Short mmCIF file of C-alpha atoms in Angstrom, two decimals:
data_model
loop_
_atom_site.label_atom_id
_atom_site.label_comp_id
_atom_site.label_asym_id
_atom_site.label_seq_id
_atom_site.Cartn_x
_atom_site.Cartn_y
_atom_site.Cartn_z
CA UNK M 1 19.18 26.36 -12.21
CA UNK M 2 20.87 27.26 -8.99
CA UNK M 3 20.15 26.28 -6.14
CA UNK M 4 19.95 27.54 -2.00
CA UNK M 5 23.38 29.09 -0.99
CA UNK M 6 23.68 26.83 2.47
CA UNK M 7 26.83 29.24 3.46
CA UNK M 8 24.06 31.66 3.77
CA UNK M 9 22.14 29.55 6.23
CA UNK M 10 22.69 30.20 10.09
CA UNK M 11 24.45 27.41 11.47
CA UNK M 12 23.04 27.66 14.63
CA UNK M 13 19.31 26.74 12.66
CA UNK M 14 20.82 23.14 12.22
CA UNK M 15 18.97 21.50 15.04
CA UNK M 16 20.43 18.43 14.76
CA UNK M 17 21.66 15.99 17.40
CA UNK M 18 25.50 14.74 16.67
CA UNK M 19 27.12 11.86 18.17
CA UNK M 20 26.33 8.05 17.35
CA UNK M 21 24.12 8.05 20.79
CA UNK M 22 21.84 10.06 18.74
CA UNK M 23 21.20 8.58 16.15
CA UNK M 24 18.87 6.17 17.17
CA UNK M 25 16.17 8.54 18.41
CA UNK M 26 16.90 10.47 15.03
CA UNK M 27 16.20 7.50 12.68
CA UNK M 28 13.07 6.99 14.95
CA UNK M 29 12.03 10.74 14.18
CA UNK M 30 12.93 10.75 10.71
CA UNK M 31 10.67 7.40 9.84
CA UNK M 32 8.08 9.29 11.70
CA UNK M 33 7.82 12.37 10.10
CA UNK M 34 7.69 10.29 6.78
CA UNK M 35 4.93 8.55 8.33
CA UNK M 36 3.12 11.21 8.80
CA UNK M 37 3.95 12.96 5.11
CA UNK M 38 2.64 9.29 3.64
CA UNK M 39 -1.18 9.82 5.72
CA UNK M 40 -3.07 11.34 2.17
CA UNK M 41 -1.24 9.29 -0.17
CA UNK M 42 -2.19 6.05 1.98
CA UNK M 43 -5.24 7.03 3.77
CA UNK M 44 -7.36 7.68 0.27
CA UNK M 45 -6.58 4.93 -0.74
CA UNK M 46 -7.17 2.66 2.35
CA UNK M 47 -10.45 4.12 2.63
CA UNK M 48 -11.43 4.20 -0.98
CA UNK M 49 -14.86 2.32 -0.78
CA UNK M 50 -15.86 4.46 1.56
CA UNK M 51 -14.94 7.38 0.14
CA UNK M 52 -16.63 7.02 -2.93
CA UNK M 53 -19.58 5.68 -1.72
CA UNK M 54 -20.38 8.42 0.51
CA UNK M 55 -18.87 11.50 -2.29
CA UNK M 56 -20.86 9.29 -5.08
CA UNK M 57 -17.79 9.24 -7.13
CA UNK M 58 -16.89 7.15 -10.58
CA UNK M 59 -13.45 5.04 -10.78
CA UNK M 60 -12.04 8.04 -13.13
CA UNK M 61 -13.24 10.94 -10.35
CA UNK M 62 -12.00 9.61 -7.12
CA UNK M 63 -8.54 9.32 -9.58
CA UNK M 64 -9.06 12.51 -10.86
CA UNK M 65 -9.09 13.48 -7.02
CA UNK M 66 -5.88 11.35 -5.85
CA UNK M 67 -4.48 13.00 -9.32
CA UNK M 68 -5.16 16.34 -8.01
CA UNK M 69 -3.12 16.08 -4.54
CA UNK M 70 -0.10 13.96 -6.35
CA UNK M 71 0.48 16.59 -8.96
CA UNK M 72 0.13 19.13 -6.07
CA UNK M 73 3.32 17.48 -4.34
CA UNK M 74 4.93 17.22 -7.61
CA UNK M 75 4.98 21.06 -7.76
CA UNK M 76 5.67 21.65 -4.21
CA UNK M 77 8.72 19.20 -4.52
CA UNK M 78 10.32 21.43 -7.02
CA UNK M 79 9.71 25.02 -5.19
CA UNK M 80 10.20 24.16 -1.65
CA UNK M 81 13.81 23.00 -1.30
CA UNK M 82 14.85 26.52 -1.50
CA UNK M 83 12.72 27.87 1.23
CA UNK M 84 13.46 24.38 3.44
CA UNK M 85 17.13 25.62 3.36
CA UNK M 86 16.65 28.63 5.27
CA UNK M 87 14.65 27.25 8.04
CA UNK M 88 15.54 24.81 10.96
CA UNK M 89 14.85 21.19 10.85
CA UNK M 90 12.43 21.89 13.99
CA UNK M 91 10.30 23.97 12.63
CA UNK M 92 10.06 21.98 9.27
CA UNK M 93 8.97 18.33 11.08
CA UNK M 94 6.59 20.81 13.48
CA UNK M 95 5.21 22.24 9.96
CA UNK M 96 4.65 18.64 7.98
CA UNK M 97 2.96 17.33 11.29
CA UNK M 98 0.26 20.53 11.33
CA UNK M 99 -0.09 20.93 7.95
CA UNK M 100 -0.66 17.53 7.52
CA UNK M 101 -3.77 17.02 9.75
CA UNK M 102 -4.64 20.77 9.17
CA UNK M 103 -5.46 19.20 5.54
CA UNK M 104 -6.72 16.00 6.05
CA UNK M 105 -8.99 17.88 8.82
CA UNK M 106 -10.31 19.82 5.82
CA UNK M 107 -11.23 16.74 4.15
CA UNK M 108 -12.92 15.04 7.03
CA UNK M 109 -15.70 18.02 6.79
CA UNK M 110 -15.99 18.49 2.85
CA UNK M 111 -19.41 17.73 1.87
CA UNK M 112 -18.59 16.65 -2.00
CA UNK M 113 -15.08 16.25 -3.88
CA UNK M 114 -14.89 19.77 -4.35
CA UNK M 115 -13.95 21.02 -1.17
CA UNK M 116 -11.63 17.77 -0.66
CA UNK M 117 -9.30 20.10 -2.93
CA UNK M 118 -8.13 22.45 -0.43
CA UNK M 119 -7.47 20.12 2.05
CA UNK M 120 -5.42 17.93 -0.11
CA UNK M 121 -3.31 21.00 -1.39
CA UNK M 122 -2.22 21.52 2.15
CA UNK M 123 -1.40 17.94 2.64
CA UNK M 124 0.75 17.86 -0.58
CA UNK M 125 3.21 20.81 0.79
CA UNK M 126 3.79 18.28 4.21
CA UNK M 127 4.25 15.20 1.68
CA UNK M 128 6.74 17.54 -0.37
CA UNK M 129 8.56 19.17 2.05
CA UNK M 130 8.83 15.51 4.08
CA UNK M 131 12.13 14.25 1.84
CA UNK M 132 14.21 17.28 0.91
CA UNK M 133 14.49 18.15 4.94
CA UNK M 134 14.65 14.42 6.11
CA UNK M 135 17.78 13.69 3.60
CA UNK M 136 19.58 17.28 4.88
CA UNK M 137 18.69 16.35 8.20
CA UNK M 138 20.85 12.77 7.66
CA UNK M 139 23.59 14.68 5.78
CA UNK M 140 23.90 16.86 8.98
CA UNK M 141 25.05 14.10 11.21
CA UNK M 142 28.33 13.04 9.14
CA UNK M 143 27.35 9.64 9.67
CA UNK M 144 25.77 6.24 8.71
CA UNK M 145 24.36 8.30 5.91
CA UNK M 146 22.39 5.55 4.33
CA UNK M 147 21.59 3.62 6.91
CA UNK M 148 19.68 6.59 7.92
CA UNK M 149 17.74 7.22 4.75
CA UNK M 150 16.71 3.22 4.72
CA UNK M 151 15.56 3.75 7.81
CA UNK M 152 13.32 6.75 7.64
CA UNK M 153 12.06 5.79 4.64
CA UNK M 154 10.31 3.23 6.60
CA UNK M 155 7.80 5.45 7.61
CA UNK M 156 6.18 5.04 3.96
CA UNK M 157 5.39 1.86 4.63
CA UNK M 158 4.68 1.85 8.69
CA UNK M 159 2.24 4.56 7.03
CA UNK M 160 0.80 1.82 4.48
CA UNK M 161 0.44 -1.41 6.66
CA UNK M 162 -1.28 0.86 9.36
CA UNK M 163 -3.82 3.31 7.03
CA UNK M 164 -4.70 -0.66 5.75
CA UNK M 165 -5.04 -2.22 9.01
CA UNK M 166 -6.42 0.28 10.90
CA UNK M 167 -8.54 3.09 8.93
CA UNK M 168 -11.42 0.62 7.14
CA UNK M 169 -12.22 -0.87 10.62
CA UNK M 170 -12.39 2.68 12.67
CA UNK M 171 -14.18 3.76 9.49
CA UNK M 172 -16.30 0.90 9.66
CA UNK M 173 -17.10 1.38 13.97
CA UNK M 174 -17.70 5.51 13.03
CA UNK M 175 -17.21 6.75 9.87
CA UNK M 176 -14.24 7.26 7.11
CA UNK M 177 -14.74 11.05 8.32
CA UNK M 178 -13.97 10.74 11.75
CA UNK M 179 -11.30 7.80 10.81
CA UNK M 180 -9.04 9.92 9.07
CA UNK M 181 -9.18 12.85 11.32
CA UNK M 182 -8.18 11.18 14.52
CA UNK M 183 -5.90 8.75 12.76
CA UNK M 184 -4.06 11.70 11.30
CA UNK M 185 -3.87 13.56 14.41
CA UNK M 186 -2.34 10.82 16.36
CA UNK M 187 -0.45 9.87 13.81
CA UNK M 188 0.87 13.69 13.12
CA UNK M 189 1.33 13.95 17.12
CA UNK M 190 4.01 11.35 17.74
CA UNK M 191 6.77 13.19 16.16
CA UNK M 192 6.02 16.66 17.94
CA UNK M 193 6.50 14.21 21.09
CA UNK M 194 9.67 12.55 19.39
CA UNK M 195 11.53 16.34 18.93
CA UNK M 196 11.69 16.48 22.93
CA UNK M 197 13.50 13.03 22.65
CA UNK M 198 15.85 13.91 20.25
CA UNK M 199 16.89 17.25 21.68
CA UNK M 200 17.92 20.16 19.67
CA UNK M 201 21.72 20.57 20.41
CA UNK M 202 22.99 22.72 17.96
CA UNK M 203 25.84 21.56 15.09
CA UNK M 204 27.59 22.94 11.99
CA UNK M 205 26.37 20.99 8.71
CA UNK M 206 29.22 18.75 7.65
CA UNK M 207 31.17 19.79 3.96
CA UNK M 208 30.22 18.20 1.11
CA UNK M 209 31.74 14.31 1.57
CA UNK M 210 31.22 11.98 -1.91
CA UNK M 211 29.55 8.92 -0.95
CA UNK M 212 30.55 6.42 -3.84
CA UNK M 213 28.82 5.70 -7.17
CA UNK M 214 26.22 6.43 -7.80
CA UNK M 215 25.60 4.39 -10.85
CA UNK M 216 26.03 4.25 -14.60
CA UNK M 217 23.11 6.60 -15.11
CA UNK M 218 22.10 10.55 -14.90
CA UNK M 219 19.83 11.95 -12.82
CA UNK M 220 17.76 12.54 -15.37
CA UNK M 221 17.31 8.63 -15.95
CA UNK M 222 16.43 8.37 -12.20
CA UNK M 223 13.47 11.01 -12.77
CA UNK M 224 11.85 9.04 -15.40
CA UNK M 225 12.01 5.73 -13.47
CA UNK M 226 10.83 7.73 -10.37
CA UNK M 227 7.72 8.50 -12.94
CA UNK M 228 6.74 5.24 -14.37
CA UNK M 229 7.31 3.78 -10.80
CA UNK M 230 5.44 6.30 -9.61
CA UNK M 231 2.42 5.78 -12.23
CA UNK M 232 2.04 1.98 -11.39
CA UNK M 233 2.11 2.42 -7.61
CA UNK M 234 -0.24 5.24 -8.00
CA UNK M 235 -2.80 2.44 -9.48
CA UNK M 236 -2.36 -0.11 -6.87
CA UNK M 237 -2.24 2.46 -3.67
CA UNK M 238 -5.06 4.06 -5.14
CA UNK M 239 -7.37 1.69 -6.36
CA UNK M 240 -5.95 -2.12 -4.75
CA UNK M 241 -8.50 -1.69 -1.55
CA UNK M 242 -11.41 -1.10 -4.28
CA UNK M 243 -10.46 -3.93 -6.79
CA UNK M 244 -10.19 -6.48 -3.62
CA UNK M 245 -13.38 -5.23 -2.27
CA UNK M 246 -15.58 -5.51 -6.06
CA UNK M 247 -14.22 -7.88 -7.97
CA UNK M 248 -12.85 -10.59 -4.69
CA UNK M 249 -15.82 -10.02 -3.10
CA UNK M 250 -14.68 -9.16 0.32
CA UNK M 251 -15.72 -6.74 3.12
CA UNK M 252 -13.97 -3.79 3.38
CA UNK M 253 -12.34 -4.98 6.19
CA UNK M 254 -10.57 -7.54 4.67
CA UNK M 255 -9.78 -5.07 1.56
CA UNK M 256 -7.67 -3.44 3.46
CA UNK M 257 -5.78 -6.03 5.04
CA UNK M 258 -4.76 -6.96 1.91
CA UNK M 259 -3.77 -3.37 1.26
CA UNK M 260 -1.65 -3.58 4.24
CA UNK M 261 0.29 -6.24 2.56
CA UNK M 262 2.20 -4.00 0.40
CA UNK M 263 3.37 -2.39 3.51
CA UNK M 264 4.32 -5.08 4.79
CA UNK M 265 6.25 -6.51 1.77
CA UNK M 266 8.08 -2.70 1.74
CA UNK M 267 9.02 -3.61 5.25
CA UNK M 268 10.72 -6.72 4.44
CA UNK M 269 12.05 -4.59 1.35
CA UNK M 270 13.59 -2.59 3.30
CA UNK M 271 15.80 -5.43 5.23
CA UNK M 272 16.47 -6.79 1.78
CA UNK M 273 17.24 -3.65 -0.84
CA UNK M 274 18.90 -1.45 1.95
CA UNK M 275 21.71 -3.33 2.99
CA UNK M 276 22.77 -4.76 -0.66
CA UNK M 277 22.24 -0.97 -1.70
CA UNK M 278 24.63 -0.05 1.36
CA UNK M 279 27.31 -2.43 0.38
CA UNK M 280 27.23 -1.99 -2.95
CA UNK M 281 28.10 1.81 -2.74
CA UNK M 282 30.69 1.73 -0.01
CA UNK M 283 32.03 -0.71 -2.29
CA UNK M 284 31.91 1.68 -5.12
CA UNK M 285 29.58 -0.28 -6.87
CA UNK M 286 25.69 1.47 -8.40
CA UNK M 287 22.39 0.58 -7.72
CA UNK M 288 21.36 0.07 -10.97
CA UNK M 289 20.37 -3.71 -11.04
CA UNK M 290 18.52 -3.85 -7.75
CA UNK M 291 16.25 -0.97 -9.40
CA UNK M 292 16.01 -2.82 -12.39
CA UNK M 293 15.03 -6.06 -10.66
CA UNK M 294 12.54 -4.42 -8.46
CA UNK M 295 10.51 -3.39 -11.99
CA UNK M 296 10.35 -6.60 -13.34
CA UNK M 297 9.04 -8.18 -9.56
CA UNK M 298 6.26 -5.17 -9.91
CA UNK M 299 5.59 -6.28 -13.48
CA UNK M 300 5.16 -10.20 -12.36
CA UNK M 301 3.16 -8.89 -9.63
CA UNK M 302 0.99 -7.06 -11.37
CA UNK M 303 0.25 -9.94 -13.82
CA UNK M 304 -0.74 -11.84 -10.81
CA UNK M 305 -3.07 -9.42 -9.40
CA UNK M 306 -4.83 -10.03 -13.13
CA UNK M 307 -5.08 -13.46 -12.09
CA UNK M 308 -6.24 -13.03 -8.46
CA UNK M 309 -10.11 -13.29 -10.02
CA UNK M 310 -9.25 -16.70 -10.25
CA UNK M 311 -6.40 -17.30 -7.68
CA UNK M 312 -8.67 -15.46 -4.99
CA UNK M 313 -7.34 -13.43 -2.01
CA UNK M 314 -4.45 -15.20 -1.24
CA UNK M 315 -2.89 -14.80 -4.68
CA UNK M 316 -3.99 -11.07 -4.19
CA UNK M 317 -2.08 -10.54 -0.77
CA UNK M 318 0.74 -12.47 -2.42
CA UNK M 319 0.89 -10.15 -5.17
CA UNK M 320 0.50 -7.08 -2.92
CA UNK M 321 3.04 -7.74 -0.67
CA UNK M 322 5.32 -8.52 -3.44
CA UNK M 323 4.05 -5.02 -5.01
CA UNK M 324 5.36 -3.98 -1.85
CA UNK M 325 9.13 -5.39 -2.06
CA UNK M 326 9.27 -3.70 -5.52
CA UNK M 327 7.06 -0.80 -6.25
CA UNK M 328 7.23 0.56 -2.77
CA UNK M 329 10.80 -0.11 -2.05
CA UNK M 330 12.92 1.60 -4.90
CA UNK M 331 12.90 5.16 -2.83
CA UNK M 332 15.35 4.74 -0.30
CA UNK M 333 18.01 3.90 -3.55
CA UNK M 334 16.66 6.95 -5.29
CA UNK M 335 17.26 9.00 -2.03
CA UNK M 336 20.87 7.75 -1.55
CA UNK M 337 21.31 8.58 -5.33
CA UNK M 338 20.49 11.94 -4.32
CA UNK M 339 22.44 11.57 -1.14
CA UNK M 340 25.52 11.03 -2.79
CA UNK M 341 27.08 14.00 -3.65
CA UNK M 342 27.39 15.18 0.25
CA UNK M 343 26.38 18.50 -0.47
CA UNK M 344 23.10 19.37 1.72
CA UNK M 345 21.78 22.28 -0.73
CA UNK M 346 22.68 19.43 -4.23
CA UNK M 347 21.23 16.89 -2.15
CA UNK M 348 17.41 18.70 -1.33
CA UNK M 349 17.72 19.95 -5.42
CA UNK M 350 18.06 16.15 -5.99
CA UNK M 351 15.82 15.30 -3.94
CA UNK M 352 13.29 17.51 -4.96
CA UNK M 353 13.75 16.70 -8.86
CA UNK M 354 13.34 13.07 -8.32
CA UNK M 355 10.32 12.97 -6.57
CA UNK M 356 8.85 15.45 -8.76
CA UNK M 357 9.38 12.47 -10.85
CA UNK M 358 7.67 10.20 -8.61
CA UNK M 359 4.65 12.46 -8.00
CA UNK M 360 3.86 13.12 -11.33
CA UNK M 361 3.53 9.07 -12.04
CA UNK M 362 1.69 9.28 -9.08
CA UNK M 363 -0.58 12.03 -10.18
CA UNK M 364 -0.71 10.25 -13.67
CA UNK M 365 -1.40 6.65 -13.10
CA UNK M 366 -5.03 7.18 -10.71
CA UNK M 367 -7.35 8.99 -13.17
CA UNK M 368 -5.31 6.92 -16.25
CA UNK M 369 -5.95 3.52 -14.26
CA UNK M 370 -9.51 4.90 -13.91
CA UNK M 371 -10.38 5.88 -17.01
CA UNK M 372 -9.37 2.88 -18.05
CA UNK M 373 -11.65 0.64 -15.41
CA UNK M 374 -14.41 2.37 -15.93
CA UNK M 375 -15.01 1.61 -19.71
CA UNK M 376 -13.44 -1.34 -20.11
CA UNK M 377 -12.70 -3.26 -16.36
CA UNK M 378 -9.74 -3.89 -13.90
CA UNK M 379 -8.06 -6.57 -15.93
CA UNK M 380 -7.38 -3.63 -18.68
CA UNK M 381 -6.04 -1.31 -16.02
CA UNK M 382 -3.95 -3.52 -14.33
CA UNK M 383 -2.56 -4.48 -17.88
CA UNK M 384 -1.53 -0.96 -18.57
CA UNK M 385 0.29 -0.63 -15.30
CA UNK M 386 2.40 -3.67 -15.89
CA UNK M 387 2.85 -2.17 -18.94
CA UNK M 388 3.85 1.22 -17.06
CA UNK M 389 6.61 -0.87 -14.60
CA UNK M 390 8.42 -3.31 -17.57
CA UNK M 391 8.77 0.63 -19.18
CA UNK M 392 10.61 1.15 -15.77
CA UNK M 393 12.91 -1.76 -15.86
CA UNK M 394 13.88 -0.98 -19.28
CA UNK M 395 14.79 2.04 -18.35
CA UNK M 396 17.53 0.76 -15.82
CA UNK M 397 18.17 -1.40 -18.52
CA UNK M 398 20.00 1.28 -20.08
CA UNK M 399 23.55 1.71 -19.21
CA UNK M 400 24.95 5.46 -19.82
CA UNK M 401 28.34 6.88 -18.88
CA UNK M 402 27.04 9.67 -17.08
CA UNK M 403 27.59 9.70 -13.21
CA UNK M 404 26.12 11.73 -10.53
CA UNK M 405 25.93 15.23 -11.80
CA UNK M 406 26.58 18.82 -10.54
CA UNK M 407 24.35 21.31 -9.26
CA UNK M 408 20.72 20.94 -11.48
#
């Protein structure tokens, strides 16, 4: 499959700042424009009790719903790294910020689940589009390339910890309607502020420049951990809030404090994960054993979220914020995997590919978890998605002698 000619691009489209001075405000842009791509994937779930309440929808329908926008980005992911390379970097943050509340706008005002469908579709081609022009916006700089993509891959779980914390109590002062809508435009605002900061000094993208190993496994490998990691973290961002509120018997408020946990442990994941990932490529080394340790932590914190019915909310929080460190942390490895051939049109391919990976787990594991709940309870669900993340660590497990490959 061949991918975007970038000699073909304009070189005066790269709107990307330079020089080390500018890499600060960058990495602060970057983390916000994931922020913003993460509002759907976070906000539905956040505001899950809600949702369903006032839509009257089953455990297996609102998954069937969060199914419908994940496998929406999966697509998206795959077609839209060719167009991304023919367009600025401006215009493509400017496009994720108003398509993003231009959909989540259109699901403030649905009346049932049906017309919740458009909306989402728009908000998938922001969450798609986010990574692909993010990672060729770090590759432009020529430097601190994964620093960078730890950084803005923050913005996934900023996005988390604040949908938790803040969208069940506006929801709970209004409504989840008018919750989602102004959270999304001021969230979707700040990096339209952000582009004035960063200026748009025009630069040459850099050649391709190898960044070390990339591990003792093909992309291919990556894709189908992206999945299953995708699958289990689909359960818990989709259904966590629900399962804290029914079977913990806790306001909806607290819910989703407890939701924000996860974000919070993917914060501290990132201060843990992204330096040993750092050092272990510029040391040549692969990031195969952090990836596989970060399955087994979800797999021992899913088995604890079993237990929570008797362990209570602390045990749940625990668990969540350790879902967080694990689950919610492997993607800036996977991005630096895809990072590490240099090349900005290999890289968005890459990119692309392994989230499709990750989207499709996502799109899997809500209506599977809920299918699941409904006939025969949480404890069965969260059983198959521990099931779903110790099939992720054993696929890291797996040593191969394949390294990074060439063009997909």
């Amino acid at each position: 499959m061949h991918g975007p000619n970038w000699a073909m691009t304009d070189p005066s489209d790269a709107a990307l700042p330079a020089g080390r001075r500018a890499l600060a405000p960058l990495g602060i842009l970057l983390t916000a424009v994931m922020m913003v791509a993460s509002t759907a994937q976070f906000g539905l779930g956040a505001l899950a009790p809600a949702i369903r309440a006032d839509l009257s929808l089953s455990n297996s329908q609102f998954g069937l719903l969060n199914s419908v926008f994940f496998l929406s980005v999966a697509f998206f992911s795959v077609i839209l790294p060719k167009a991304l390379a023919q367009i600025r970097e401006h215009t493509a943050f400017v496009s994720v910020s108003v398509l993003m509340v231009a959909g989540m706008g259109i699901v403030a005002v649905a009346v049932n689940s049906l017309y919740v469908v458009p909306g989402l579709m728009l908000a998938a081609v922001a969450t798609a589009a986010a990574n692909p022009i993010t990672n060729r916006a770090v590759l432009a700089t020529g430097q601190a390339r994964e620093p960078l993509i730890a950084i803005k891959q923050s913005g996934v779980a900023l996005a988390t910890i604040v949908c938790g914390a803040v969208l069940p109590s506006l929801a709970t002062l209004t409504d989840w309607r008018v919750a989602v809508f102004s959270y999304t435009v001021s969230v979707g605002s700040v990096p339209l502020l952000l582009l004035r900061w960063t200026g748009t000094r025009k630069t040459k993208p850099p050649p391709a420049r190898p960044s070390g190993s990339t591990g003792r496994y093909s992309i291919l490998q990556v894709v189908v951990y992206a999945l299953l990691m995708g699958t289990g973290g689909a359960a818990v961002s989709t259904y966590l809030a629900f399962y804290i509120h029914t079977e913990l018997a806790v306001d909806v408020v607290m819910a989703g404090l407890v939701f924000s946990c996860v974000g919070v442990g993917a914060i501290a994941g990132r201060f843990l994960w992204g330096p040993l990932a750092i050092r272990a490529i510029r040391r040549g080394g692969h990031l195969q054993h952090q990836l596989l340790v970060m399955a087994l932590i979800a797999t021992v914190a899913t088995a604890g979220l079993i237990a929570s019915v008797w362990g209570g909310v602390p045990l749940a929080a625990v668990c969540a914020w350790l879902l967080g460190m694990s689950a919610s942390s492997w993607n800036p490895l996977g991005m630096m995997i895809a990072a590490a051939s240099g090349d900005p049109a290999l890289t968005m391919r890459t990119s692309g590919l392994i989230m499709l990976g990750f989207f499709t787990g996502l799109g899997l594991g809500p209506p599977g978890y809920g299918l699941l709940a409904d006939r025969y309870g949480h404890t069965v669900g969260w059983s198959a998605t521990l099931v779903v993340f110790a099939c992720a660590g054993a696929m890291m497990s797996r040593r191969t002698d394949k390294q990074h490959p060439p063009a997909v």
